[in-house]
JSON list of C-alpha atoms in Angstrom, two decimals:
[
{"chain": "A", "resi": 7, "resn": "UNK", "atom": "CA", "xyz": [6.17, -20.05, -15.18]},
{"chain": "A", "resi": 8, "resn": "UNK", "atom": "CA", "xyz": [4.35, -17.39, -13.24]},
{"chain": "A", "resi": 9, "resn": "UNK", "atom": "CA", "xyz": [4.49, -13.90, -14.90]},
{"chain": "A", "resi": 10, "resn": "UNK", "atom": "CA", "xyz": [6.03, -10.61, -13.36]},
{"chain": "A", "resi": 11, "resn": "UNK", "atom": "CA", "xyz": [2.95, -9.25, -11.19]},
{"chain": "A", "resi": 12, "resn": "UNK", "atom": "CA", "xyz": [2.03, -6.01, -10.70]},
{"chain": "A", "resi": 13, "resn": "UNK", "atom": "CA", "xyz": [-0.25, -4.14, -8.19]},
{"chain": "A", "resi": 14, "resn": "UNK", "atom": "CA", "xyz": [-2.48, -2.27, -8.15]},
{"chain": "A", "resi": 15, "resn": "UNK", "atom": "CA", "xyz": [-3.86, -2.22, -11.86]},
{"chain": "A", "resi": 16, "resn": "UNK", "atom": "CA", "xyz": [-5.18, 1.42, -12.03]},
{"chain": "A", "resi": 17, "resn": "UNK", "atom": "CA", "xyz": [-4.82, 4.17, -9.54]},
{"chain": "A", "resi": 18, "resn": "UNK", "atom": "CA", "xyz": [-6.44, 7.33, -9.45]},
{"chain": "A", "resi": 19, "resn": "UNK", "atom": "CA", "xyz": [-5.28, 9.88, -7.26]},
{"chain": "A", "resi": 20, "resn": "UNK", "atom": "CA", "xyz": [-4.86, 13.96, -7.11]},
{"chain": "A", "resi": 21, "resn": "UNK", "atom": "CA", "xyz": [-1.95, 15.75, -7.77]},
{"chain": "A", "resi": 22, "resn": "UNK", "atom": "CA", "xyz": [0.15, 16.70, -4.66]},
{"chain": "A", "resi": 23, "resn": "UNK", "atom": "CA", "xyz": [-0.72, 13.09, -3.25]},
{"chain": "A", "resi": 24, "resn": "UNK", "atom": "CA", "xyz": [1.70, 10.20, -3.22]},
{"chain": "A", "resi": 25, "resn": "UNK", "atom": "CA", "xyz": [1.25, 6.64, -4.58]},
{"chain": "A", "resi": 26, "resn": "UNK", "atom": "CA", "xyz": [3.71, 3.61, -4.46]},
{"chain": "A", "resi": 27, "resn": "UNK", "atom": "CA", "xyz": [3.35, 0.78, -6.80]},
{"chain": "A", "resi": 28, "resn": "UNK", "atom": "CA", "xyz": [4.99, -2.62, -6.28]},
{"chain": "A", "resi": 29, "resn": "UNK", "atom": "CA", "xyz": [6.57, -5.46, -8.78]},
{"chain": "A", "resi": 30, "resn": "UNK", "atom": "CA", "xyz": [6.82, -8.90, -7.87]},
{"chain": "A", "resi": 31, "resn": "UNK", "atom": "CA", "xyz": [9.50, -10.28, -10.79]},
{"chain": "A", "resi": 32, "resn": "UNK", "atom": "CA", "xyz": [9.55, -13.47, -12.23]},
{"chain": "A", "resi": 33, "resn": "UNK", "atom": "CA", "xyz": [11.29, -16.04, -9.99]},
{"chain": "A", "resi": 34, "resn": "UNK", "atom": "CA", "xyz": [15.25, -15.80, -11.09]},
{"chain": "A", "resi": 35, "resn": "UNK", "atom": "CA", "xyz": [15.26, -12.82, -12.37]},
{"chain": "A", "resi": 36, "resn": "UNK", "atom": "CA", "xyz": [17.93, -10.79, -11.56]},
{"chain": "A", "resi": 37, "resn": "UNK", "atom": "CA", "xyz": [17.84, -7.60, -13.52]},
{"chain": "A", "resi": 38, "resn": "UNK", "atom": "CA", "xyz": [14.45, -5.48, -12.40]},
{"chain": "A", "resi": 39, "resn": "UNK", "atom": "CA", "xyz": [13.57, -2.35, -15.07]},
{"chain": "A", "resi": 40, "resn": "UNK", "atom": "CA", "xyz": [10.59, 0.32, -13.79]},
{"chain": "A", "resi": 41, "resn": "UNK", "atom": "CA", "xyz": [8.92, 1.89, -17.46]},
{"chain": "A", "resi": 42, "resn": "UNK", "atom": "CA", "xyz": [7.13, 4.96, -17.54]},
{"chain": "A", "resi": 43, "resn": "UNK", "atom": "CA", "xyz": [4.39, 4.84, -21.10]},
{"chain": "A", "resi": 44, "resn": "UNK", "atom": "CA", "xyz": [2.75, 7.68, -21.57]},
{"chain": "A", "resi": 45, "resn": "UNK", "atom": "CA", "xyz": [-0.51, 7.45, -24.01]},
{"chain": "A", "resi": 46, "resn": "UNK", "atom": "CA", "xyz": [0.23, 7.26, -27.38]},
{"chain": "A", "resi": 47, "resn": "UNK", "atom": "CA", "xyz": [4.16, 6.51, -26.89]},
{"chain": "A", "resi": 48, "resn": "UNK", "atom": "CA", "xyz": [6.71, 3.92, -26.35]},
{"chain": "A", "resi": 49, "resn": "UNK", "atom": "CA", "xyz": [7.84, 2.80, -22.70]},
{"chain": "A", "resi": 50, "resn": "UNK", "atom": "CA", "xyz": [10.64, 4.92, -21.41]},
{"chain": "A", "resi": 51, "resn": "UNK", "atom": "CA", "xyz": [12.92, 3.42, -18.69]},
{"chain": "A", "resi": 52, "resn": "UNK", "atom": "CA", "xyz": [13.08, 4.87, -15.51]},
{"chain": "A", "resi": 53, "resn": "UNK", "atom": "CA", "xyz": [15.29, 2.72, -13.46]},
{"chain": "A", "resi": 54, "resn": "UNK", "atom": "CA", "xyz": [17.03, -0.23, -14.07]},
{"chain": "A", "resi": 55, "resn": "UNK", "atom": "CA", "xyz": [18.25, -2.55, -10.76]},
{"chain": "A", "resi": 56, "resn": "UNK", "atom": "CA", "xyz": [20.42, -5.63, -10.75]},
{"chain": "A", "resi": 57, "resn": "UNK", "atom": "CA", "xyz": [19.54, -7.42, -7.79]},
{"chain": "A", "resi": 58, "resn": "UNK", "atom": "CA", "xyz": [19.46, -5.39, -5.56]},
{"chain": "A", "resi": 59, "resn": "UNK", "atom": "CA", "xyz": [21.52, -2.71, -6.90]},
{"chain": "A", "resi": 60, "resn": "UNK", "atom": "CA", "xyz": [20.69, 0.60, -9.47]},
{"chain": "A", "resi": 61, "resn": "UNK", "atom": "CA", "xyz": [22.14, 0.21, -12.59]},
{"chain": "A", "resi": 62, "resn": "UNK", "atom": "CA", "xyz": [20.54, 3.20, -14.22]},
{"chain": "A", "resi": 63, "resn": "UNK", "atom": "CA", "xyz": [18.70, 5.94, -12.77]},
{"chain": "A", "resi": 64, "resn": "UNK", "atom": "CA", "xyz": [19.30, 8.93, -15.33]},
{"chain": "A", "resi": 65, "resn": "UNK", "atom": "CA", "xyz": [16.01, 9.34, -16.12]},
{"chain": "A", "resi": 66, "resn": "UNK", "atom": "CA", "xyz": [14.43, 9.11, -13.11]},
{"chain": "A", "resi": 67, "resn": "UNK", "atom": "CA", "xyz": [13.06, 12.14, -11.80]},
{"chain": "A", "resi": 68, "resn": "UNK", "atom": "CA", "xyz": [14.45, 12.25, -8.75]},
{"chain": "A", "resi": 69, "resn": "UNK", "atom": "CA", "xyz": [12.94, 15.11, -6.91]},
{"chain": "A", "resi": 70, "resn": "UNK", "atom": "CA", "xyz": [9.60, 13.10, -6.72]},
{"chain": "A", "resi": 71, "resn": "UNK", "atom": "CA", "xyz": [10.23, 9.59, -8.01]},
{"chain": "A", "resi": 72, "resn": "UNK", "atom": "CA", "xyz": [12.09, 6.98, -5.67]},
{"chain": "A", "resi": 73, "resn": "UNK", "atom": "CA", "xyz": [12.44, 3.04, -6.32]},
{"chain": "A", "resi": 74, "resn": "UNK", "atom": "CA", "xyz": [13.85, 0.24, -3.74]},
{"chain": "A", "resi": 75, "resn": "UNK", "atom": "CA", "xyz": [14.39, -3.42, -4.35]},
{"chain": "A", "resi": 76, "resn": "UNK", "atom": "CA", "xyz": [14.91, -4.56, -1.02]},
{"chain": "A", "resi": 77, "resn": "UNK", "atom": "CA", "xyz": [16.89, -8.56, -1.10]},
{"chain": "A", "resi": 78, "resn": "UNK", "atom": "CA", "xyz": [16.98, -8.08, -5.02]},
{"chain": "A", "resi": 79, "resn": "UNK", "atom": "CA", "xyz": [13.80, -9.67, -5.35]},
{"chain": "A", "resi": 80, "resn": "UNK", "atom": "CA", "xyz": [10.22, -7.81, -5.03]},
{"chain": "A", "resi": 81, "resn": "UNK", "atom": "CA", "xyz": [10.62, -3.64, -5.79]},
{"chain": "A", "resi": 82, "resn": "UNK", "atom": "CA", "xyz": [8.44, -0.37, -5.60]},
{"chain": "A", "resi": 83, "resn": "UNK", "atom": "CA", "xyz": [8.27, 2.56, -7.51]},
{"chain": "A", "resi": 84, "resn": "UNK", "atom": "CA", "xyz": [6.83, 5.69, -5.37]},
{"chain": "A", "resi": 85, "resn": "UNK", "atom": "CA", "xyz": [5.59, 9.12, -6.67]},
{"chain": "A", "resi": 86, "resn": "UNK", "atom": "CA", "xyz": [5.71, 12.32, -4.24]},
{"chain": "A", "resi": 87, "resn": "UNK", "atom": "CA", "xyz": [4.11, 14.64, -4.81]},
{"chain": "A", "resi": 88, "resn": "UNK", "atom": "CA", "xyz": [2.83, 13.70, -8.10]},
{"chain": "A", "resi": 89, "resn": "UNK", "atom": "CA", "xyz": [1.84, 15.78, -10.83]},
{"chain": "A", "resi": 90, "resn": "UNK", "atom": "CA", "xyz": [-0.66, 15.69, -13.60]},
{"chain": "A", "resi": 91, "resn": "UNK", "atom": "CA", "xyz": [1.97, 14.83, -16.40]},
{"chain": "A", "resi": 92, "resn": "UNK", "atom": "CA", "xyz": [2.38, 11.41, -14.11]},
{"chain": "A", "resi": 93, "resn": "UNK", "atom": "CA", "xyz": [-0.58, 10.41, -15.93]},
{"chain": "A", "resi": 94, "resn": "UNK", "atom": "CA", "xyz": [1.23, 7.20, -17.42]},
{"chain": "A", "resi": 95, "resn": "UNK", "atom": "CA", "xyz": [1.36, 3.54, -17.80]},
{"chain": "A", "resi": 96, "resn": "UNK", "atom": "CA", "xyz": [3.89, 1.89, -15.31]},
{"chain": "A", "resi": 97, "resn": "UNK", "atom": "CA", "xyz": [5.04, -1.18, -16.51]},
{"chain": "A", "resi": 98, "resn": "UNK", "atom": "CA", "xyz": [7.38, -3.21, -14.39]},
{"chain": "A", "resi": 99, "resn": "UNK", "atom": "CA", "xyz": [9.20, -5.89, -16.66]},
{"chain": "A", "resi": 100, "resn": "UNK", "atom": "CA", "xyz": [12.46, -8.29, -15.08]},
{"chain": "A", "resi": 101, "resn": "UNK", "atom": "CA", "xyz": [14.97, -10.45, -17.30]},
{"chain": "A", "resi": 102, "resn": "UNK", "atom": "CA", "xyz": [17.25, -13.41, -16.51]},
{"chain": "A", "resi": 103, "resn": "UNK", "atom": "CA", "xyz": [20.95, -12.17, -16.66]},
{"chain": "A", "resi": 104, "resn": "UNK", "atom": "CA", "xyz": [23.36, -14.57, -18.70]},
{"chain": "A", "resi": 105, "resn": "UNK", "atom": "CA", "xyz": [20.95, -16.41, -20.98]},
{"chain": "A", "resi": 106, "resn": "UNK", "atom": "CA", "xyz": [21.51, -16.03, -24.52]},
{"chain": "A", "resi": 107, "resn": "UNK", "atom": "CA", "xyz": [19.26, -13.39, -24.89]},
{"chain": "A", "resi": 108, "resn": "UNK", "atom": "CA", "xyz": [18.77, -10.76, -22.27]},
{"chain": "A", "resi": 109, "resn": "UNK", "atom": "CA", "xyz": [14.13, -10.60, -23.25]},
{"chain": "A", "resi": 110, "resn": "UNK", "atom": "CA", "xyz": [12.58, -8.82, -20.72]},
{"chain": "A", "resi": 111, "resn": "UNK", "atom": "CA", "xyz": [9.63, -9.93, -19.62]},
{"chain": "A", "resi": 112, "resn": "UNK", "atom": "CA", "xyz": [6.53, -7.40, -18.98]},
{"chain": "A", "resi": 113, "resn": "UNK", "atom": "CA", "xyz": [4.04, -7.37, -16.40]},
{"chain": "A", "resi": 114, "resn": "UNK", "atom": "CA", "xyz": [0.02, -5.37, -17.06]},
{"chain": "A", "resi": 115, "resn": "UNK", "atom": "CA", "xyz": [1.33, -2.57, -15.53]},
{"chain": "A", "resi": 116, "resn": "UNK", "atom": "CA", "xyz": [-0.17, -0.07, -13.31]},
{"chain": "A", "resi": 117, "resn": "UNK", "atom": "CA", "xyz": [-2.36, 3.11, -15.10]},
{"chain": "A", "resi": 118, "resn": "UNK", "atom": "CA", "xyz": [-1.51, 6.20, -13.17]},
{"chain": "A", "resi": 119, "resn": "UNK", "atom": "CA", "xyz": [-4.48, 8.75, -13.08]},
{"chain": "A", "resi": 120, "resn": "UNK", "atom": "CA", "xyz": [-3.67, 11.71, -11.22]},
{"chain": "A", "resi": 121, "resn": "UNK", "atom": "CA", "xyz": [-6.13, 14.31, -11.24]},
{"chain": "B", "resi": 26, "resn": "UNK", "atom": "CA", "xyz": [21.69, 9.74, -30.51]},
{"chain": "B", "resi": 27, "resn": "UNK", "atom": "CA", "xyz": [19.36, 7.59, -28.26]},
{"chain": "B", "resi": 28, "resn": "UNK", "atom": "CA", "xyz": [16.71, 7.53, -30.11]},
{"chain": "B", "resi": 29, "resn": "UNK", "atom": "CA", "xyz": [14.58, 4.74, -32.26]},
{"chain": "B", "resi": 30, "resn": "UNK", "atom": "CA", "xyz": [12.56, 6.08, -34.71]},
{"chain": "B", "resi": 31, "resn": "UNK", "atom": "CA", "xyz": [9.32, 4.27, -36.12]},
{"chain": "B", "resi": 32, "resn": "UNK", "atom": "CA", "xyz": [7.17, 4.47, -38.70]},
{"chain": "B", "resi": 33, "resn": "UNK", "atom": "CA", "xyz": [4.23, 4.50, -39.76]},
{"chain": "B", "resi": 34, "resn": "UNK", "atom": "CA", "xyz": [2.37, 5.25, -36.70]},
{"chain": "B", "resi": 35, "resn": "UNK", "atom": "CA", "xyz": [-0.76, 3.55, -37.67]},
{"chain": "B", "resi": 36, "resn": "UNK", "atom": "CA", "xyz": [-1.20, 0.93, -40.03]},
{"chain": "B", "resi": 37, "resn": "UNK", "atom": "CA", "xyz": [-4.60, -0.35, -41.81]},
{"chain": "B", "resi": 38, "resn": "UNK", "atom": "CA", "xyz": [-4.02, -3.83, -43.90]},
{"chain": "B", "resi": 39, "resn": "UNK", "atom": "CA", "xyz": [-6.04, -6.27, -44.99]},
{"chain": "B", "resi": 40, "resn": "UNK", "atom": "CA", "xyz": [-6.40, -10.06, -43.60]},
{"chain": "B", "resi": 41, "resn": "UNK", "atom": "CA", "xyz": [-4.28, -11.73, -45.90]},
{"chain": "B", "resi": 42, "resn": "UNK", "atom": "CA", "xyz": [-1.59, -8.85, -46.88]},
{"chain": "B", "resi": 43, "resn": "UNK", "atom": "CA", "xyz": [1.40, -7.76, -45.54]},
{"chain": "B", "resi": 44, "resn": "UNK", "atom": "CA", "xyz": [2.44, -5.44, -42.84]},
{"chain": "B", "resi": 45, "resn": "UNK", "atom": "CA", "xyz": [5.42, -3.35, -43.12]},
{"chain": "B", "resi": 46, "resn": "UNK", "atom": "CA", "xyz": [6.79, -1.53, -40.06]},
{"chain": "B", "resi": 47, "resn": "UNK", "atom": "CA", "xyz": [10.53, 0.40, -39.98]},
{"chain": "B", "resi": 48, "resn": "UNK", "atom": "CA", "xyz": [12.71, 1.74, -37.50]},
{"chain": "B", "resi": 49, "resn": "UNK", "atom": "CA", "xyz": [15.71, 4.05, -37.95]},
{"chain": "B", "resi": 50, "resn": "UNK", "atom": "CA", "xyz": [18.43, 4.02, -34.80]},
{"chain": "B", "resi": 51, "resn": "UNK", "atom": "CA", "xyz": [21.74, 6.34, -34.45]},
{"chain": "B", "resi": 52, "resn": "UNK", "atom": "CA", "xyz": [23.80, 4.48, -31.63]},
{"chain": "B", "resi": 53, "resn": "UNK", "atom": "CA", "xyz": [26.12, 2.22, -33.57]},
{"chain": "B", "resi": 54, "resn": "UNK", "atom": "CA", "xyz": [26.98, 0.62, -30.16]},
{"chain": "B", "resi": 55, "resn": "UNK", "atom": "CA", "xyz": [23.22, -0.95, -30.42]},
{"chain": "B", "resi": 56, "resn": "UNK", "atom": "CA", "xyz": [23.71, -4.82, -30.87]},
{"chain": "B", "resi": 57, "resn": "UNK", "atom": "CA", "xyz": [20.15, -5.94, -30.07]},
{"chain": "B", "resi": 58, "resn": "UNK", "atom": "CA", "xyz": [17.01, -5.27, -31.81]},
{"chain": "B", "resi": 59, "resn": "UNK", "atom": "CA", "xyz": [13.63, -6.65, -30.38]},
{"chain": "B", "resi": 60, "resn": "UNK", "atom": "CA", "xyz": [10.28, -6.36, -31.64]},
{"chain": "B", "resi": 61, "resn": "UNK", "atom": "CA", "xyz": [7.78, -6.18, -29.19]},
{"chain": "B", "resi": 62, "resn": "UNK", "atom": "CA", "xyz": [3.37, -6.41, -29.96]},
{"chain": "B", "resi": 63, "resn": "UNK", "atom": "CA", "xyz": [1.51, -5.17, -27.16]},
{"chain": "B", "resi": 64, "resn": "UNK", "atom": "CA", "xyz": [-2.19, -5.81, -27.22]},
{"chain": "B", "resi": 65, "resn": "UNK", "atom": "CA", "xyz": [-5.18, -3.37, -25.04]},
{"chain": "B", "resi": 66, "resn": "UNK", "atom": "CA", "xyz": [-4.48, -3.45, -21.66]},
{"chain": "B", "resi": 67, "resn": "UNK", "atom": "CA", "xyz": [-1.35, -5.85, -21.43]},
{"chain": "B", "resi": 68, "resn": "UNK", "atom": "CA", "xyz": [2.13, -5.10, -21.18]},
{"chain": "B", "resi": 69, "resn": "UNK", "atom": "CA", "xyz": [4.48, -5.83, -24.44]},
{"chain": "B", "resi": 70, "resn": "UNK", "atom": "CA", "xyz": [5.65, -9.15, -25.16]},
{"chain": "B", "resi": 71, "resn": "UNK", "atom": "CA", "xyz": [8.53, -10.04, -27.19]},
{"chain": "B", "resi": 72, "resn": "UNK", "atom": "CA", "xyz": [7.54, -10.91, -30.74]},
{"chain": "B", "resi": 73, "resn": "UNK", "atom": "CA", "xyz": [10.95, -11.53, -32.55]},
{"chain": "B", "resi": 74, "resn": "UNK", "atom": "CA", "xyz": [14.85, -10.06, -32.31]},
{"chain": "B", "resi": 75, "resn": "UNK", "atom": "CA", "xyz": [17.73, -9.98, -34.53]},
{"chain": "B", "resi": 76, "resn": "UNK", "atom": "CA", "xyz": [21.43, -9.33, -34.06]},
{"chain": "B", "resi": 77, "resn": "UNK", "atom": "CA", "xyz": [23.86, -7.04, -36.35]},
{"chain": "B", "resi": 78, "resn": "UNK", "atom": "CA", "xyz": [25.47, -10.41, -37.34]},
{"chain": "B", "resi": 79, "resn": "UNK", "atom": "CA", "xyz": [22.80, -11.26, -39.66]},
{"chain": "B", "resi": 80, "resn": "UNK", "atom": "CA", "xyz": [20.42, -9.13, -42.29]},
{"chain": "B", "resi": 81, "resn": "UNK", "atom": "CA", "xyz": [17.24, -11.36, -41.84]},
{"chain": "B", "resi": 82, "resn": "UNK", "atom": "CA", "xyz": [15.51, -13.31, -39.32]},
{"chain": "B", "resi": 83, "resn": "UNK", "atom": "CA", "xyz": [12.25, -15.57, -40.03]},
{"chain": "B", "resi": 84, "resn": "UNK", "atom": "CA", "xyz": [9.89, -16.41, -37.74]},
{"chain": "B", "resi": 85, "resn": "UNK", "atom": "CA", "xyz": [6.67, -18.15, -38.86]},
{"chain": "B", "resi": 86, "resn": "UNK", "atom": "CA", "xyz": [4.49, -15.07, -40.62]},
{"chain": "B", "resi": 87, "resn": "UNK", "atom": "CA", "xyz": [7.18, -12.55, -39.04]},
{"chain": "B", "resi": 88, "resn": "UNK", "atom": "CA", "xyz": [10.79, -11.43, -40.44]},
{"chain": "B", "resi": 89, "resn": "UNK", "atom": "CA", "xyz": [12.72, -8.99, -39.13]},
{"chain": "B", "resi": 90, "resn": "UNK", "atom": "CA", "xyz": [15.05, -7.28, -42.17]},
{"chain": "B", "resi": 91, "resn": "UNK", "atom": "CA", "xyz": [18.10, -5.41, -41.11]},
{"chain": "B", "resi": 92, "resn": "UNK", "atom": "CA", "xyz": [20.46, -3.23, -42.90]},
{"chain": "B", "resi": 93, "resn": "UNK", "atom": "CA", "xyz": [23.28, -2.25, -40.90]},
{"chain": "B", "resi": 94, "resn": "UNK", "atom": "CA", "xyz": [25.05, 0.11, -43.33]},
{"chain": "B", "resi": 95, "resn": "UNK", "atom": "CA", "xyz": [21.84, 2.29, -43.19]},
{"chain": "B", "resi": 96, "resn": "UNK", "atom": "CA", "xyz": [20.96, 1.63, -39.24]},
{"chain": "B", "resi": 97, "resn": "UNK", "atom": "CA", "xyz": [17.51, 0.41, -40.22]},
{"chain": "B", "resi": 98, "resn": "UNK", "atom": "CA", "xyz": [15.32, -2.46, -39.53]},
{"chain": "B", "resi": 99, "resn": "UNK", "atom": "CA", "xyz": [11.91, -3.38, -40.38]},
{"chain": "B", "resi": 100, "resn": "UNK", "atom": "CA", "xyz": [8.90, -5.79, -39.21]},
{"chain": "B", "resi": 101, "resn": "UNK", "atom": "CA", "xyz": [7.35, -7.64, -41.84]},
{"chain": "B", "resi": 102, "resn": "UNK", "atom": "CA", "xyz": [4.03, -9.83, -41.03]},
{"chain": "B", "resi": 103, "resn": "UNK", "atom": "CA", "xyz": [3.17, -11.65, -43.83]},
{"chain": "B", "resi": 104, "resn": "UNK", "atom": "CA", "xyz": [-0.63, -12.94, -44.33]},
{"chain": "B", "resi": 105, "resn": "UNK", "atom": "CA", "xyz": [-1.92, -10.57, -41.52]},
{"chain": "B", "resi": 106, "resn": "UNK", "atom": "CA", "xyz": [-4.41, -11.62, -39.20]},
{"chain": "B", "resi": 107, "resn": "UNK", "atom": "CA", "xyz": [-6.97, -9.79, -37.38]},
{"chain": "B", "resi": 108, "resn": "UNK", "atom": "CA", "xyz": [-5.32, -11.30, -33.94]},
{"chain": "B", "resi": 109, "resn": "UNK", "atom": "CA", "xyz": [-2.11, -9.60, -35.43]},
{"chain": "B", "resi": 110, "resn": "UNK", "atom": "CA", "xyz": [-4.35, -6.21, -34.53]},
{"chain": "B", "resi": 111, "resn": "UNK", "atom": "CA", "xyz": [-2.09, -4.60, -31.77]},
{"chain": "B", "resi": 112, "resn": "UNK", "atom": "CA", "xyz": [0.17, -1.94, -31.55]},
{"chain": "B", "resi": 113, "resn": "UNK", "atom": "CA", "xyz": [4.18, -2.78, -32.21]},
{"chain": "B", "resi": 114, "resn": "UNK", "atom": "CA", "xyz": [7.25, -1.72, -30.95]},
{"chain": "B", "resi": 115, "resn": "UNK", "atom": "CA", "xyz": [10.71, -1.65, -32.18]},
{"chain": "B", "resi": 116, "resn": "UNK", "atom": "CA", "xyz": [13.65, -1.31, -29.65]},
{"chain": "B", "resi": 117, "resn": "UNK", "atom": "CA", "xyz": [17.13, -1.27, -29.16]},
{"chain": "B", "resi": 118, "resn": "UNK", "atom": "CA", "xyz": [19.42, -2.07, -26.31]},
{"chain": "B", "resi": 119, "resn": "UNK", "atom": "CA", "xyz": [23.35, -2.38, -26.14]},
{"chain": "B", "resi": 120, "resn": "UNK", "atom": "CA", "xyz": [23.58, -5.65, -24.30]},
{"chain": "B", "resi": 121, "resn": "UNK", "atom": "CA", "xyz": [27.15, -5.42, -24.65]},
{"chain": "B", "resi": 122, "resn": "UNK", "atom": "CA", "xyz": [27.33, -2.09, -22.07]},
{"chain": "B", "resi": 123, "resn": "UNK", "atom": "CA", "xyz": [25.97, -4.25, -18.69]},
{"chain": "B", "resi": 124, "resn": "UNK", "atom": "CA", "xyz": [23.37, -1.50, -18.75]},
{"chain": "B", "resi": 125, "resn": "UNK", "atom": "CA", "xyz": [20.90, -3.39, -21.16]},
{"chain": "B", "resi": 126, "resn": "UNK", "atom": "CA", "xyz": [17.96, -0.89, -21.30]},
{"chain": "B", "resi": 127, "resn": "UNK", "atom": "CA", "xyz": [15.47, -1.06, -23.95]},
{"chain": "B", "resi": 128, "resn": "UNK", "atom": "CA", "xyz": [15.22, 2.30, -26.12]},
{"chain": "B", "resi": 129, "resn": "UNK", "atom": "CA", "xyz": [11.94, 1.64, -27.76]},
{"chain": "B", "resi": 130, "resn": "UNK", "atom": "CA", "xyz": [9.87, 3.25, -30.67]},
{"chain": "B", "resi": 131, "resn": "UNK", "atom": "CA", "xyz": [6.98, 5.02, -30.76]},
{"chain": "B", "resi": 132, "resn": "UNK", "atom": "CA", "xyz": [4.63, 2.23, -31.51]},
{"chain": "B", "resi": 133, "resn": "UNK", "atom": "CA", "xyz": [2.75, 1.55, -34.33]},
{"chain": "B", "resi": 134, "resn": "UNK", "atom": "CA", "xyz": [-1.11, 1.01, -34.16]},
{"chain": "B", "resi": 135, "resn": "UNK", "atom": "CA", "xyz": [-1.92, -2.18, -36.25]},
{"chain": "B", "resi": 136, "resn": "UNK", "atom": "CA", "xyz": [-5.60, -2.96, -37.92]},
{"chain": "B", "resi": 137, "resn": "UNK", "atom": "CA", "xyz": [-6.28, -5.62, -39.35]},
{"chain": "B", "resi": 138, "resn": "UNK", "atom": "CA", "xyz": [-9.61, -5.90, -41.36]},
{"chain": "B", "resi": 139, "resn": "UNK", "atom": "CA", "xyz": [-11.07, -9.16, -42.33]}
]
């Protein structure tokens, strides 16, 4: 079973510019979550989708953060403008809804420079 | 009230002893309790979970302990490895809301010295 990818692996940009990162979920998958891990600390969730739908947002900054899932499948986090506390760890992880267990799955994640 | 709270958060053991890692959570709505061991460079993978139903879970060298009275639960690795050398997460989640989001820890850094 293929894994949930992520692209790209690192990014280094400066702040005021934008960058979009995308998440490919494992095949199935119907519930989508974007993390934000900053060094040193424990993933927070930024936005949670089911299909193709937000289930929670609340702690998405939404004056520079935006996320789609277009057809409840593939999804993309974008960052504009971003700032230096950015600097993070974006891990895109996807679970299968109505299994015994709801386990999210992780992909590498993306590290988020911004300079 | 959303919070998990984890200690230590670094841990030196020995290969062959055991590992002791604790969490503390508020939410009594909570009804799922992962454990997840992320390694350099790799995104966390599930390690082992436990339920409110039940006060232990066993898993090969891993058990979960969990005391619901005092909203605690701990990681236990027995006969650590060095490959056990990662950092660990507890979380929480209230599957039961439809909103299942993971409230994790704040990690604990794992050694393990041969």
């Amino acid at each position: 079973e293929a894994g949930v990818a992520q692209s790209p692996r690192y990014k280094i940009i400066e702040k005021r510019q934008s960058v979009a990162f995308w998440c490919n979920p494992i095949s199935g998958h119907a519930t989508l979550y974007w993390y934000q891990q900053i060094l040193g600390q424990g993933p927070k969730l930024l936005i949670q989708f089911q299909n193709n739908g937000v289930v929670d947002d609340s702690q998405l900054p939404k004056d520079r953060f935006s996320a789609e899932r277009l057809k409840g499948v593939d999804s993309t986090l974008k960052i504009q403008p971003a700032k230096l506390e950015d600097s993070a760890v974006y891990l895109c992880a996807s679970s299968f809804s109505g299994g015994e267990t709801t386990e999210a799955f992780f992909g590498q994640g993306t590290r988020l420079t911004v300079v | 009230q959303q919070q998990v709270k984890q200690s230590p958060q670094s841990l030196i053991v020995q290969k062959g002893g055991i590992s002791i890692i604790n969490c503390a959570y508020e939410n009594t709505a909570f009804d799922y309790f992962p454990w997840y061991q992320q390694f350099p460079g790799k995104g966390p993978a599930l390690l082992i979970a436990i339920r409110p139903d039940v006060s232990e879970k066993k898993e090969g060298r891993f058990t979960i302990s969990f005391n619901k009275s005092a909203k605690q639960f701990s990681l236990h690795i027995m006969d650590s490895q060095p490959g056990d050398s990662a950092t660990y997460f507890c979380a929480a989640s209230n599957e039961g809301s439809g909103a299942d989001k993971l409230i994790f820890g704040t990690g604990t850094r794992l050694q393990v010295f041969p």
